[in-house]
mmCIF file of N, CA and C in Angstrom:
data_model
loop_
_atom_site.group_PDB
_atom_site.id
_atom_site.type_symbol
_atom_site.label_atom_id
_atom_site.label_comp_id
_atom_site.label_asym_id
_atom_site.label_seq_id
_atom_site.Cartn_x
_atom_site.Cartn_y
_atom_site.Cartn_z
ATOM 1 N N MET A 818 -3.936 4.964 28.646
ATOM 2 C CA MET A 818 -3.557 3.899 27.768
ATOM 3 C C MET A 818 -2.179 4.122 27.153
ATOM 4 N N ILE A 819 -1.835 5.359 26.903
ATOM 5 C CA ILE A 819 -0.539 5.662 26.273
ATOM 6 C C ILE A 819 0.597 5.165 27.173
ATOM 7 N N SER A 820 0.358 5.125 28.467
ATOM 8 C CA SER A 820 1.382 4.643 29.394
ATOM 9 C C SER A 820 1.773 3.169 29.122
ATOM 10 N N GLN A 821 0.902 2.475 28.393
ATOM 11 C CA GLN A 821 1.185 1.047 28.061
ATOM 12 C C GLN A 821 2.372 0.915 27.103
ATOM 13 N N LEU A 822 2.725 2.010 26.416
ATOM 14 C CA LEU A 822 3.877 1.935 25.502
ATOM 15 C C LEU A 822 5.137 1.455 26.201
ATOM 16 N N ALA A 823 5.297 1.842 27.451
ATOM 17 C CA ALA A 823 6.470 1.420 28.230
ATOM 18 C C ALA A 823 6.471 -0.052 28.564
ATOM 19 N N ASN A 824 5.283 -0.681 28.544
ATOM 20 C CA ASN A 824 5.151 -2.096 28.914
ATOM 21 C C ASN A 824 5.232 -3.055 27.727
ATOM 22 N N LEU A 825 5.178 -2.538 26.528
ATOM 23 C CA LEU A 825 5.092 -3.383 25.356
ATOM 24 C C LEU A 825 6.364 -4.216 25.158
ATOM 25 N N ASN A 826 6.154 -5.411 24.645
ATOM 26 C CA ASN A 826 7.263 -6.234 24.178
ATOM 27 C C ASN A 826 7.551 -5.779 22.766
ATOM 28 N N TRP A 827 8.572 -4.938 22.619
ATOM 29 C CA TRP A 827 8.835 -4.325 21.308
ATOM 30 C C TRP A 827 9.364 -5.326 20.291
ATOM 31 N N VAL A 828 9.897 -6.439 20.776
ATOM 32 C CA VAL A 828 10.309 -7.497 19.830
ATOM 33 C C VAL A 828 9.051 -8.082 19.167
ATOM 34 N N SER A 829 8.024 -8.320 19.976
ATOM 35 C CA SER A 829 6.772 -8.873 19.399
ATOM 36 C C SER A 829 6.106 -7.856 18.496
ATOM 37 N N VAL A 830 6.146 -6.585 18.887
ATOM 38 C CA VAL A 830 5.565 -5.530 18.032
ATOM 39 C C VAL A 830 6.309 -5.491 16.699
ATOM 40 N N SER A 831 7.608 -5.554 16.743
ATOM 41 C CA SER A 831 8.418 -5.515 15.517
ATOM 42 C C SER A 831 8.117 -6.712 14.620
ATOM 43 N N LEU A 832 8.092 -7.879 15.218
ATOM 44 C CA LEU A 832 7.808 -9.105 14.458
ATOM 45 C C LEU A 832 6.402 -9.049 13.867
ATOM 46 N N ALA A 833 5.421 -8.663 14.665
ATOM 47 C CA ALA A 833 4.045 -8.579 14.165
ATOM 48 C C ALA A 833 3.945 -7.556 13.031
ATOM 49 N N PHE A 834 4.602 -6.438 13.147
ATOM 50 C CA PHE A 834 4.601 -5.423 12.083
ATOM 51 C C PHE A 834 5.207 -6.000 10.801
ATOM 52 N N VAL A 835 6.336 -6.649 10.887
ATOM 53 C CA VAL A 835 6.991 -7.182 9.690
ATOM 54 C C VAL A 835 6.083 -8.231 8.996
ATOM 55 N N VAL A 836 5.504 -9.111 9.802
ATOM 56 C CA VAL A 836 4.604 -10.108 9.221
ATOM 57 C C VAL A 836 3.400 -9.459 8.535
ATOM 58 N N TYR A 837 2.806 -8.482 9.208
ATOM 59 C CA TYR A 837 1.616 -7.765 8.659
ATOM 60 C C TYR A 837 1.991 -7.062 7.342
ATOM 61 N N PHE A 838 3.108 -6.383 7.330
ATOM 62 C CA PHE A 838 3.567 -5.674 6.156
ATOM 63 C C PHE A 838 3.876 -6.633 5.006
ATOM 64 N N LEU A 839 4.572 -7.745 5.308
ATOM 65 C CA LEU A 839 4.896 -8.717 4.281
ATOM 66 C C LEU A 839 3.647 -9.410 3.746
ATOM 67 N N LEU A 840 2.674 -9.632 4.626
ATOM 68 C CA LEU A 840 1.398 -10.200 4.160
ATOM 69 C C LEU A 840 0.773 -9.287 3.128
ATOM 70 N N GLY A 841 0.785 -7.989 3.376
ATOM 71 C CA GLY A 841 0.255 -7.031 2.420
ATOM 72 C C GLY A 841 0.972 -7.065 1.087
ATOM 73 N N ALA A 842 2.288 -7.150 1.140
ATOM 74 C CA ALA A 842 3.058 -7.222 -0.093
ATOM 75 C C ALA A 842 2.693 -8.448 -0.900
ATOM 76 N N LEU A 843 2.595 -9.592 -0.240
ATOM 77 C CA LEU A 843 2.211 -10.829 -0.905
ATOM 78 C C LEU A 843 0.762 -10.796 -1.378
ATOM 79 N N TRP A 844 -0.107 -10.229 -0.565
ATOM 80 C CA TRP A 844 -1.539 -10.194 -0.862
ATOM 81 C C TRP A 844 -1.813 -9.469 -2.169
ATOM 82 N N PHE A 845 -1.228 -8.281 -2.292
ATOM 83 C CA PHE A 845 -1.548 -7.423 -3.433
ATOM 84 C C PHE A 845 -0.657 -7.632 -4.648
ATOM 85 N N THR A 846 0.527 -8.215 -4.475
ATOM 86 C CA THR A 846 1.401 -8.411 -5.621
ATOM 87 C C THR A 846 1.526 -9.845 -6.084
ATOM 88 N N LEU A 847 1.018 -10.804 -5.310
ATOM 89 C CA LEU A 847 1.117 -12.200 -5.687
ATOM 90 C C LEU A 847 -0.231 -12.942 -5.583
ATOM 91 N N LEU A 848 -0.825 -12.901 -4.425
ATOM 92 C CA LEU A 848 -2.020 -13.734 -4.185
ATOM 93 C C LEU A 848 -3.278 -13.226 -4.903
ATOM 94 N N PHE A 849 -3.511 -11.892 -4.833
ATOM 95 C CA PHE A 849 -4.764 -11.335 -5.382
ATOM 96 C C PHE A 849 -4.515 -10.235 -6.353
ATOM 97 N N THR A 850 -3.437 -10.313 -7.105
ATOM 98 C CA THR A 850 -3.077 -9.265 -8.066
ATOM 99 C C THR A 850 -4.203 -9.039 -9.071
ATOM 100 N N LYS A 851 -4.670 -10.094 -9.690
ATOM 101 C CA LYS A 851 -5.719 -9.989 -10.727
ATOM 102 C C LYS A 851 -6.994 -9.369 -10.155
ATOM 103 N N GLN A 852 -7.469 -9.900 -9.024
ATOM 104 C CA GLN A 852 -8.712 -9.407 -8.436
ATOM 105 C C GLN A 852 -8.570 -7.939 -8.011
ATOM 106 N N TYR A 853 -7.389 -7.602 -7.476
ATOM 107 C CA TYR A 853 -7.118 -6.231 -7.042
ATOM 108 C C TYR A 853 -7.183 -5.272 -8.245
ATOM 109 N N LYS A 854 -6.559 -5.663 -9.338
ATOM 110 C CA LYS A 854 -6.594 -4.835 -10.563
ATOM 111 C C LYS A 854 -8.033 -4.682 -11.066
ATOM 112 N N ILE A 855 -8.788 -5.776 -11.027
ATOM 113 C CA ILE A 855 -10.193 -5.703 -11.476
ATOM 114 C C ILE A 855 -10.960 -4.740 -10.594
ATOM 115 N N SER A 856 -10.756 -4.785 -9.283
ATOM 116 C CA SER A 856 -11.464 -3.902 -8.360
ATOM 117 C C SER A 856 -11.159 -2.436 -8.648
ATOM 118 N N LEU A 857 -9.981 -2.167 -9.179
ATOM 119 C CA LEU A 857 -9.568 -0.816 -9.502
ATOM 120 C C LEU A 857 -9.941 -0.418 -10.948
ATOM 121 N N GLY A 858 -10.487 -1.362 -11.720
ATOM 122 C CA GLY A 858 -10.830 -1.113 -13.116
ATOM 123 C C GLY A 858 -9.599 -1.036 -13.980
ATOM 124 N N ARG A 859 -8.530 -1.727 -13.594
ATOM 125 C CA ARG A 859 -7.284 -1.706 -14.322
ATOM 126 C C ARG A 859 -6.754 -3.099 -14.608
ATOM 127 N N GLU A 860 -7.653 -3.987 -14.950
ATOM 128 C CA GLU A 860 -7.246 -5.379 -15.140
ATOM 129 C C GLU A 860 -6.258 -5.587 -16.292
ATOM 130 N N ASN A 861 -6.214 -4.676 -17.258
ATOM 131 C CA ASN A 861 -5.303 -4.826 -18.387
ATOM 132 C C ASN A 861 -4.102 -3.922 -18.300
ATOM 133 N N GLU A 862 -3.835 -3.397 -17.138
ATOM 134 C CA GLU A 862 -2.727 -2.446 -16.961
ATOM 135 C C GLU A 862 -1.683 -3.015 -15.988
ATOM 136 N N THR A 863 -0.501 -2.443 -16.095
ATOM 137 C CA THR A 863 0.543 -2.698 -15.100
ATOM 138 C C THR A 863 0.424 -1.571 -14.086
ATOM 139 N N LEU A 864 0.178 -1.904 -12.833
ATOM 140 C CA LEU A 864 0.028 -0.878 -11.817
ATOM 141 C C LEU A 864 1.355 -0.203 -11.545
ATOM 142 N N GLN A 865 1.342 1.099 -11.480
ATOM 143 C CA GLN A 865 2.530 1.881 -11.193
ATOM 144 C C GLN A 865 2.639 2.093 -9.693
ATOM 145 N N ASN A 866 2.995 1.027 -9.000
ATOM 146 C CA ASN A 866 3.012 1.069 -7.553
ATOM 147 C C ASN A 866 4.406 0.864 -6.963
ATOM 148 N N ASN A 867 5.428 1.287 -7.709
ATOM 149 C CA ASN A 867 6.772 1.123 -7.206
ATOM 150 C C ASN A 867 7.401 2.406 -6.658
ATOM 151 N N ALA A 868 6.625 3.481 -6.614
ATOM 152 C CA ALA A 868 7.096 4.731 -6.013
ATOM 153 C C ALA A 868 7.202 4.544 -4.507
ATOM 154 N N PRO A 869 8.126 5.259 -3.844
ATOM 155 C CA PRO A 869 8.309 5.089 -2.391
ATOM 156 C C PRO A 869 7.047 5.213 -1.566
ATOM 157 N N ILE A 870 6.113 6.081 -1.945
ATOM 158 C CA ILE A 870 4.888 6.248 -1.140
ATOM 159 C C ILE A 870 4.082 4.983 -1.061
ATOM 160 N N PHE A 871 4.153 4.127 -2.111
ATOM 161 C CA PHE A 871 3.373 2.891 -2.125
ATOM 162 C C PHE A 871 4.023 1.793 -1.334
ATOM 163 N N ILE A 872 5.211 2.034 -0.815
ATOM 164 C CA ILE A 872 5.897 1.078 0.067
ATOM 165 C C ILE A 872 5.943 1.645 1.484
ATOM 166 N N VAL A 873 6.400 2.890 1.600
ATOM 167 C CA VAL A 873 6.557 3.498 2.908
ATOM 168 C C VAL A 873 5.197 3.783 3.543
ATOM 169 N N GLY A 874 4.220 4.226 2.759
ATOM 170 C CA GLY A 874 2.912 4.559 3.300
ATOM 171 C C GLY A 874 2.238 3.360 3.936
ATOM 172 N N PRO A 875 2.070 2.246 3.224
ATOM 173 C CA PRO A 875 1.491 1.060 3.873
ATOM 174 C C PRO A 875 2.311 0.543 5.034
ATOM 175 N N ALA A 876 3.621 0.682 4.967
ATOM 176 C CA ALA A 876 4.454 0.233 6.098
ATOM 177 C C ALA A 876 4.148 1.047 7.346
ATOM 178 N N LEU A 877 4.082 2.370 7.172
ATOM 179 C CA LEU A 877 3.775 3.213 8.343
ATOM 180 C C LEU A 877 2.382 2.923 8.896
ATOM 181 N N CYS A 878 1.414 2.742 8.001
ATOM 182 C CA CYS A 878 0.067 2.429 8.465
ATOM 183 C C CYS A 878 0.034 1.088 9.207
ATOM 184 N N SER A 879 0.707 0.075 8.693
ATOM 185 C CA SER A 879 0.798 -1.222 9.353
ATOM 186 C C SER A 879 1.461 -1.115 10.701
ATOM 187 N N LEU A 880 2.481 -0.277 10.789
ATOM 188 C CA LEU A 880 3.181 -0.077 12.056
ATOM 189 C C LEU A 880 2.255 0.581 13.086
ATOM 190 N N VAL A 881 1.534 1.596 12.659
ATOM 191 C CA VAL A 881 0.612 2.268 13.582
ATOM 192 C C VAL A 881 -0.463 1.300 14.065
ATOM 193 N N ILE A 882 -1.058 0.533 13.142
ATOM 194 C CA ILE A 882 -2.089 -0.454 13.518
ATOM 195 C C ILE A 882 -1.526 -1.462 14.487
ATOM 196 N N THR A 883 -0.293 -1.906 14.252
ATOM 197 C CA THR A 883 0.319 -2.884 15.142
ATOM 198 C C THR A 883 0.576 -2.323 16.527
ATOM 199 N N ILE A 884 1.120 -1.116 16.590
ATOM 200 C CA ILE A 884 1.403 -0.496 17.892
ATOM 201 C C ILE A 884 0.112 -0.233 18.656
ATOM 202 N N VAL A 885 -0.892 0.296 17.977
ATOM 203 C CA VAL A 885 -2.155 0.591 18.672
ATOM 204 C C VAL A 885 -2.809 -0.713 19.146
ATOM 205 N N SER A 886 -2.720 -1.759 18.329
ATOM 206 C CA SER A 886 -3.281 -3.036 18.769
ATOM 207 C C SER A 886 -2.553 -3.551 20.008
ATOM 208 N N ALA A 887 -1.244 -3.413 20.029
ATOM 209 C CA ALA A 887 -0.463 -3.826 21.198
ATOM 210 C C ALA A 887 -0.866 -3.020 22.436
ATOM 211 N N VAL A 888 -1.019 -1.726 22.288
ATOM 212 C CA VAL A 888 -1.432 -0.865 23.414
ATOM 213 C C VAL A 888 -2.785 -1.323 23.940
ATOM 214 N N LEU A 889 -3.731 -1.594 23.032
ATOM 215 C CA LEU A 889 -5.062 -2.028 23.459
ATOM 216 C C LEU A 889 -5.005 -3.406 24.138
ATOM 217 N N ILE A 890 -4.226 -4.315 23.557
ATOM 218 C CA ILE A 890 -4.127 -5.653 24.163
ATOM 219 C C ILE A 890 -3.576 -5.544 25.585
ATOM 220 N N TYR A 891 -2.578 -4.708 25.794
ATOM 221 C CA TYR A 891 -1.999 -4.525 27.128
ATOM 222 C C TYR A 891 -2.981 -3.796 28.041
ATOM 223 N N ALA A 892 -3.611 -2.732 27.522
ATOM 224 C CA ALA A 892 -4.524 -1.952 28.377
ATOM 225 C C ALA A 892 -5.757 -2.768 28.762
ATOM 226 N N LEU A 893 -6.222 -3.613 27.860
ATOM 227 C CA LEU A 893 -7.370 -4.443 28.168
ATOM 228 C C LEU A 893 -6.997 -5.729 28.894
ATOM 229 N N ASN A 894 -5.704 -5.891 29.151
ATOM 230 C CA ASN A 894 -5.159 -7.040 29.879
ATOM 231 C C ASN A 894 -5.577 -8.371 29.227
ATOM 232 N N ILE A 895 -5.468 -8.394 27.899
ATOM 233 C CA ILE A 895 -5.773 -9.633 27.149
ATOM 234 C C ILE A 895 -4.592 -10.577 27.315
ATOM 235 N N ARG A 896 -4.895 -11.774 27.803
ATOM 236 C CA ARG A 896 -3.843 -12.736 28.132
ATOM 237 C C ARG A 896 -3.953 -14.071 27.373
ATOM 238 N N HIS A 897 -5.128 -14.405 26.936
ATOM 239 C CA HIS A 897 -5.361 -15.700 26.345
ATOM 240 C C HIS A 897 -5.568 -15.592 24.846
ATOM 241 N N LEU A 898 -5.183 -16.649 24.149
ATOM 242 C CA LEU A 898 -5.292 -16.661 22.694
ATOM 243 C C LEU A 898 -6.731 -16.464 22.228
ATOM 244 N N ALA A 899 -7.661 -17.105 22.890
ATOM 245 C CA ALA A 899 -9.089 -16.958 22.499
ATOM 246 C C ALA A 899 -9.537 -15.509 22.620
ATOM 247 N N ASP A 900 -9.105 -14.807 23.668
ATOM 248 C CA ASP A 900 -9.439 -13.410 23.856
ATOM 249 C C ASP A 900 -8.749 -12.528 22.796
ATOM 250 N N ALA A 901 -7.560 -12.890 22.446
ATOM 251 C CA ALA A 901 -6.816 -12.159 21.378
ATOM 252 C C ALA A 901 -7.521 -12.318 20.041
ATOM 253 N N LEU A 902 -8.022 -13.501 19.768
ATOM 254 C CA LEU A 902 -8.772 -13.729 18.522
ATOM 255 C C LEU A 902 -10.066 -12.949 18.523
ATOM 256 N N GLU A 903 -10.754 -12.927 19.633
ATOM 257 C CA GLU A 903 -11.981 -12.141 19.767
ATOM 258 C C GLU A 903 -11.679 -10.658 19.545
ATOM 259 N N PHE A 904 -10.627 -10.181 20.167
ATOM 260 C CA PHE A 904 -10.189 -8.788 19.979
ATOM 261 C C PHE A 904 -9.932 -8.522 18.509
ATOM 262 N N ALA A 905 -9.204 -9.421 17.855
ATOM 263 C CA ALA A 905 -8.842 -9.231 16.434
ATOM 264 C C ALA A 905 -10.059 -9.212 15.553
ATOM 265 N N ILE A 906 -11.021 -10.054 15.826
ATOM 266 C CA ILE A 906 -12.240 -10.112 14.996
ATOM 267 C C ILE A 906 -13.031 -8.807 15.182
ATOM 268 N N VAL A 907 -13.169 -8.370 16.434
ATOM 269 C CA VAL A 907 -13.925 -7.137 16.710
ATOM 270 C C VAL A 907 -13.246 -5.939 16.044
ATOM 271 N N ILE A 908 -11.964 -5.776 16.249
ATOM 272 C CA ILE A 908 -11.215 -4.673 15.673
ATOM 273 C C ILE A 908 -11.127 -4.830 14.162
ATOM 274 N N GLY A 909 -10.871 -6.056 13.697
ATOM 275 C CA GLY A 909 -10.725 -6.288 12.284
ATOM 276 C C GLY A 909 -11.980 -5.985 11.479
ATOM 277 N N ILE A 910 -13.118 -6.464 11.970
ATOM 278 C CA ILE A 910 -14.379 -6.200 11.259
ATOM 279 C C ILE A 910 -14.895 -4.809 11.590
ATOM 280 N N GLY A 911 -14.874 -4.462 12.883
ATOM 281 C CA GLY A 911 -15.468 -3.226 13.321
ATOM 282 C C GLY A 911 -14.764 -1.958 12.842
ATOM 283 N N TYR A 912 -13.464 -2.004 12.699
ATOM 284 C CA TYR A 912 -12.736 -0.830 12.264
ATOM 285 C C TYR A 912 -12.047 -1.016 10.906
ATOM 286 N N LEU A 913 -11.197 -2.032 10.810
ATOM 287 C CA LEU A 913 -10.371 -2.157 9.603
ATOM 288 C C LEU A 913 -11.196 -2.504 8.368
ATOM 289 N N PHE A 914 -12.008 -3.590 8.449
ATOM 290 C CA PHE A 914 -12.800 -3.992 7.303
ATOM 291 C C PHE A 914 -13.854 -2.953 6.966
ATOM 292 N N ALA A 915 -14.582 -2.503 7.971
ATOM 293 C CA ALA A 915 -15.655 -1.514 7.736
ATOM 294 C C ALA A 915 -15.093 -0.217 7.162
ATOM 295 N N ASN A 916 -13.993 0.262 7.698
ATOM 296 C CA ASN A 916 -13.416 1.506 7.212
ATOM 297 C C ASN A 916 -12.873 1.332 5.778
ATOM 298 N N THR A 917 -12.308 0.182 5.469
ATOM 299 C CA THR A 917 -11.816 -0.079 4.123
ATOM 300 C C THR A 917 -12.971 -0.021 3.123
ATOM 301 N N VAL A 918 -14.069 -0.677 3.447
ATOM 302 C CA VAL A 918 -15.218 -0.655 2.532
ATOM 303 C C VAL A 918 -15.764 0.772 2.421
ATOM 304 N N ASN A 919 -15.802 1.485 3.513
ATOM 305 C CA ASN A 919 -16.266 2.874 3.460
ATOM 306 C C ASN A 919 -15.404 3.722 2.571
ATOM 307 N N ILE A 920 -14.098 3.588 2.658
ATOM 308 C CA ILE A 920 -13.180 4.335 1.806
ATOM 309 C C ILE A 920 -13.369 3.944 0.323
ATOM 310 N N ALA A 921 -13.616 2.667 0.087
ATOM 311 C CA ALA A 921 -13.777 2.163 -1.279
ATOM 312 C C ALA A 921 -15.034 2.706 -1.967
ATOM 313 N N ILE A 922 -16.045 3.054 -1.170
ATOM 314 C CA ILE A 922 -17.291 3.501 -1.766
ATOM 315 C C ILE A 922 -17.145 4.990 -2.171
ATOM 316 N N ASN A 923 -16.562 5.150 -3.321
ATOM 317 C CA ASN A 923 -16.431 6.474 -3.911
ATOM 318 C C ASN A 923 -16.373 6.332 -5.403
ATOM 319 N N PRO A 924 -16.599 7.402 -6.146
ATOM 320 C CA PRO A 924 -16.672 7.272 -7.593
ATOM 321 C C PRO A 924 -15.368 6.901 -8.282
ATOM 322 N N ASN A 925 -14.247 6.926 -7.567
ATOM 323 C CA ASN A 925 -12.952 6.634 -8.175
ATOM 324 C C ASN A 925 -12.598 5.147 -8.157
ATOM 325 N N ILE A 926 -13.353 4.360 -7.460
ATOM 326 C CA ILE A 926 -13.136 2.917 -7.419
ATOM 327 C C ILE A 926 -14.328 2.242 -8.079
ATOM 328 N N PRO A 927 -14.111 1.696 -9.274
ATOM 329 C CA PRO A 927 -15.221 1.173 -10.042
ATOM 330 C C PRO A 927 -15.908 -0.067 -9.448
ATOM 331 N N ARG A 928 -15.177 -0.863 -8.663
ATOM 332 C CA ARG A 928 -15.749 -2.049 -8.036
ATOM 333 C C ARG A 928 -15.507 -1.963 -6.540
ATOM 334 N N PRO A 929 -16.244 -1.067 -5.843
ATOM 335 C CA PRO A 929 -15.924 -0.809 -4.441
ATOM 336 C C PRO A 929 -16.149 -2.017 -3.520
ATOM 337 N N ILE A 930 -17.143 -2.818 -3.783
ATOM 338 C CA ILE A 930 -17.392 -3.962 -2.921
ATOM 339 C C ILE A 930 -16.241 -4.983 -3.077
ATOM 340 N N LEU A 931 -15.842 -5.248 -4.307
ATOM 341 C CA LEU A 931 -14.725 -6.176 -4.552
ATOM 342 C C LEU A 931 -13.452 -5.639 -3.899
ATOM 343 N N TYR A 932 -13.188 -4.343 -4.083
ATOM 344 C CA TYR A 932 -12.014 -3.719 -3.451
ATOM 345 C C TYR A 932 -12.093 -3.864 -1.948
ATOM 346 N N GLY A 933 -13.270 -3.564 -1.387
ATOM 347 C CA GLY A 933 -13.471 -3.653 0.067
ATOM 348 C C GLY A 933 -13.252 -5.076 0.586
ATOM 349 N N ILE A 934 -13.731 -6.047 -0.163
ATOM 350 C CA ILE A 934 -13.551 -7.455 0.268
ATOM 351 C C ILE A 934 -12.071 -7.854 0.211
ATOM 352 N N ILE A 935 -11.393 -7.500 -0.897
ATOM 353 C CA ILE A 935 -9.979 -7.877 -1.033
ATOM 354 C C ILE A 935 -9.150 -7.229 0.025
ATOM 355 N N THR A 936 -9.269 -5.880 0.144
ATOM 356 C CA THR A 936 -8.418 -5.122 1.067
ATOM 357 C C THR A 936 -8.881 -5.339 2.515
ATOM 358 N N GLY A 937 -10.176 -5.356 2.744
ATOM 359 C CA GLY A 937 -10.675 -5.551 4.088
ATOM 360 C C GLY A 937 -10.284 -6.907 4.673
ATOM 361 N N THR A 938 -10.343 -7.951 3.823
ATOM 362 C CA THR A 938 -9.957 -9.277 4.261
ATOM 363 C C THR A 938 -8.471 -9.325 4.586
ATOM 364 N N TYR A 939 -7.667 -8.631 3.803
ATOM 365 C CA TYR A 939 -6.218 -8.544 4.117
ATOM 366 C C TYR A 939 -6.048 -7.964 5.510
ATOM 367 N N HIS A 940 -6.708 -6.852 5.809
ATOM 368 C CA HIS A 940 -6.568 -6.232 7.123
ATOM 369 C C HIS A 940 -7.122 -7.127 8.243
ATOM 370 N N LEU A 941 -8.217 -7.789 7.983
ATOM 371 C CA LEU A 941 -8.772 -8.685 8.994
ATOM 372 C C LEU A 941 -7.782 -9.824 9.301
ATOM 373 N N LEU A 942 -7.271 -10.480 8.254
ATOM 374 C CA LEU A 942 -6.280 -11.537 8.486
ATOM 375 C C LEU A 942 -5.025 -10.968 9.145
ATOM 376 N N GLY A 943 -4.610 -9.785 8.704
ATOM 377 C CA GLY A 943 -3.418 -9.152 9.270
ATOM 378 C C GLY A 943 -3.568 -8.900 10.743
ATOM 379 N N ILE A 944 -4.711 -8.377 11.187
ATOM 380 C CA ILE A 944 -4.883 -8.067 12.619
ATOM 381 C C ILE A 944 -4.997 -9.333 13.433
ATOM 382 N N VAL A 945 -5.540 -10.379 12.834
ATOM 383 C CA VAL A 945 -5.579 -11.680 13.548
ATOM 384 C C VAL A 945 -4.148 -12.177 13.776
ATOM 385 N N ILE A 946 -3.315 -12.137 12.744
ATOM 386 C CA ILE A 946 -1.941 -12.547 12.877
ATOM 387 C C ILE A 946 -1.199 -11.683 13.870
ATOM 388 N N VAL A 947 -1.376 -10.374 13.764
ATOM 389 C CA VAL A 947 -0.721 -9.436 14.706
ATOM 390 C C VAL A 947 -1.115 -9.767 16.129
ATOM 391 N N SER A 948 -2.383 -9.979 16.368
ATOM 392 C CA SER A 948 -2.868 -10.271 17.730
ATOM 393 C C SER A 948 -2.320 -11.576 18.249
ATOM 394 N N ILE A 949 -2.240 -12.590 17.393
ATOM 395 C CA ILE A 949 -1.663 -13.874 17.813
ATOM 396 C C ILE A 949 -0.222 -13.716 18.217
ATOM 397 N N ILE A 950 0.546 -12.983 17.366
ATOM 398 C CA ILE A 950 1.968 -12.766 17.699
ATOM 399 C C ILE A 950 2.086 -11.979 19.004
ATOM 400 N N LEU A 951 1.334 -10.918 19.111
ATOM 401 C CA LEU A 951 1.449 -10.048 20.335
ATOM 402 C C LEU A 951 1.106 -10.831 21.603
ATOM 403 N N ILE A 952 0.047 -11.629 21.544
ATOM 404 C CA ILE A 952 -0.362 -12.333 22.769
ATOM 405 C C ILE A 952 0.570 -13.496 23.077
ATOM 406 N N THR A 953 1.044 -14.149 22.034
ATOM 407 C CA THR A 953 1.944 -15.313 22.231
ATOM 408 C C THR A 953 3.266 -14.855 22.848
ATOM 409 N N MET A 954 3.737 -13.674 22.497
ATOM 410 C CA MET A 954 5.013 -13.186 22.971
ATOM 411 C C MET A 954 4.905 -12.199 24.118
ATOM 412 N N LYS A 955 3.703 -12.049 24.658
ATOM 413 C CA LYS A 955 3.456 -11.082 25.738
ATOM 414 C C LYS A 955 4.230 -11.439 26.997
#
């Protein structure tokens, strides 16, 4: 599968990554700020999320998810939009959403289900968009 790296359309990978990363920025700082703070038990606080790790970390994770998704799409020879959507739903729910909820279920997150829904839904929508971009530009 790693050999697929040479076959990737890196323009589509780059575009998909940027869209996924920007979706996250909008998701957590504009669209669902209040709900996200509530899930963390910090609804009356200003989140201290402007340190480089809170920008670079999610960017790197989004990039890895995008590249791995592209490798899988190419290795599985996914060519049609319907198949890309099916891929995104399976990966999105089976790995991204489920893993997000699993990470949230710990004593440090006071509302783990809410956190899992907010963050997991972001990743699910993100992987759908990534898959659409990758397959459309394949």
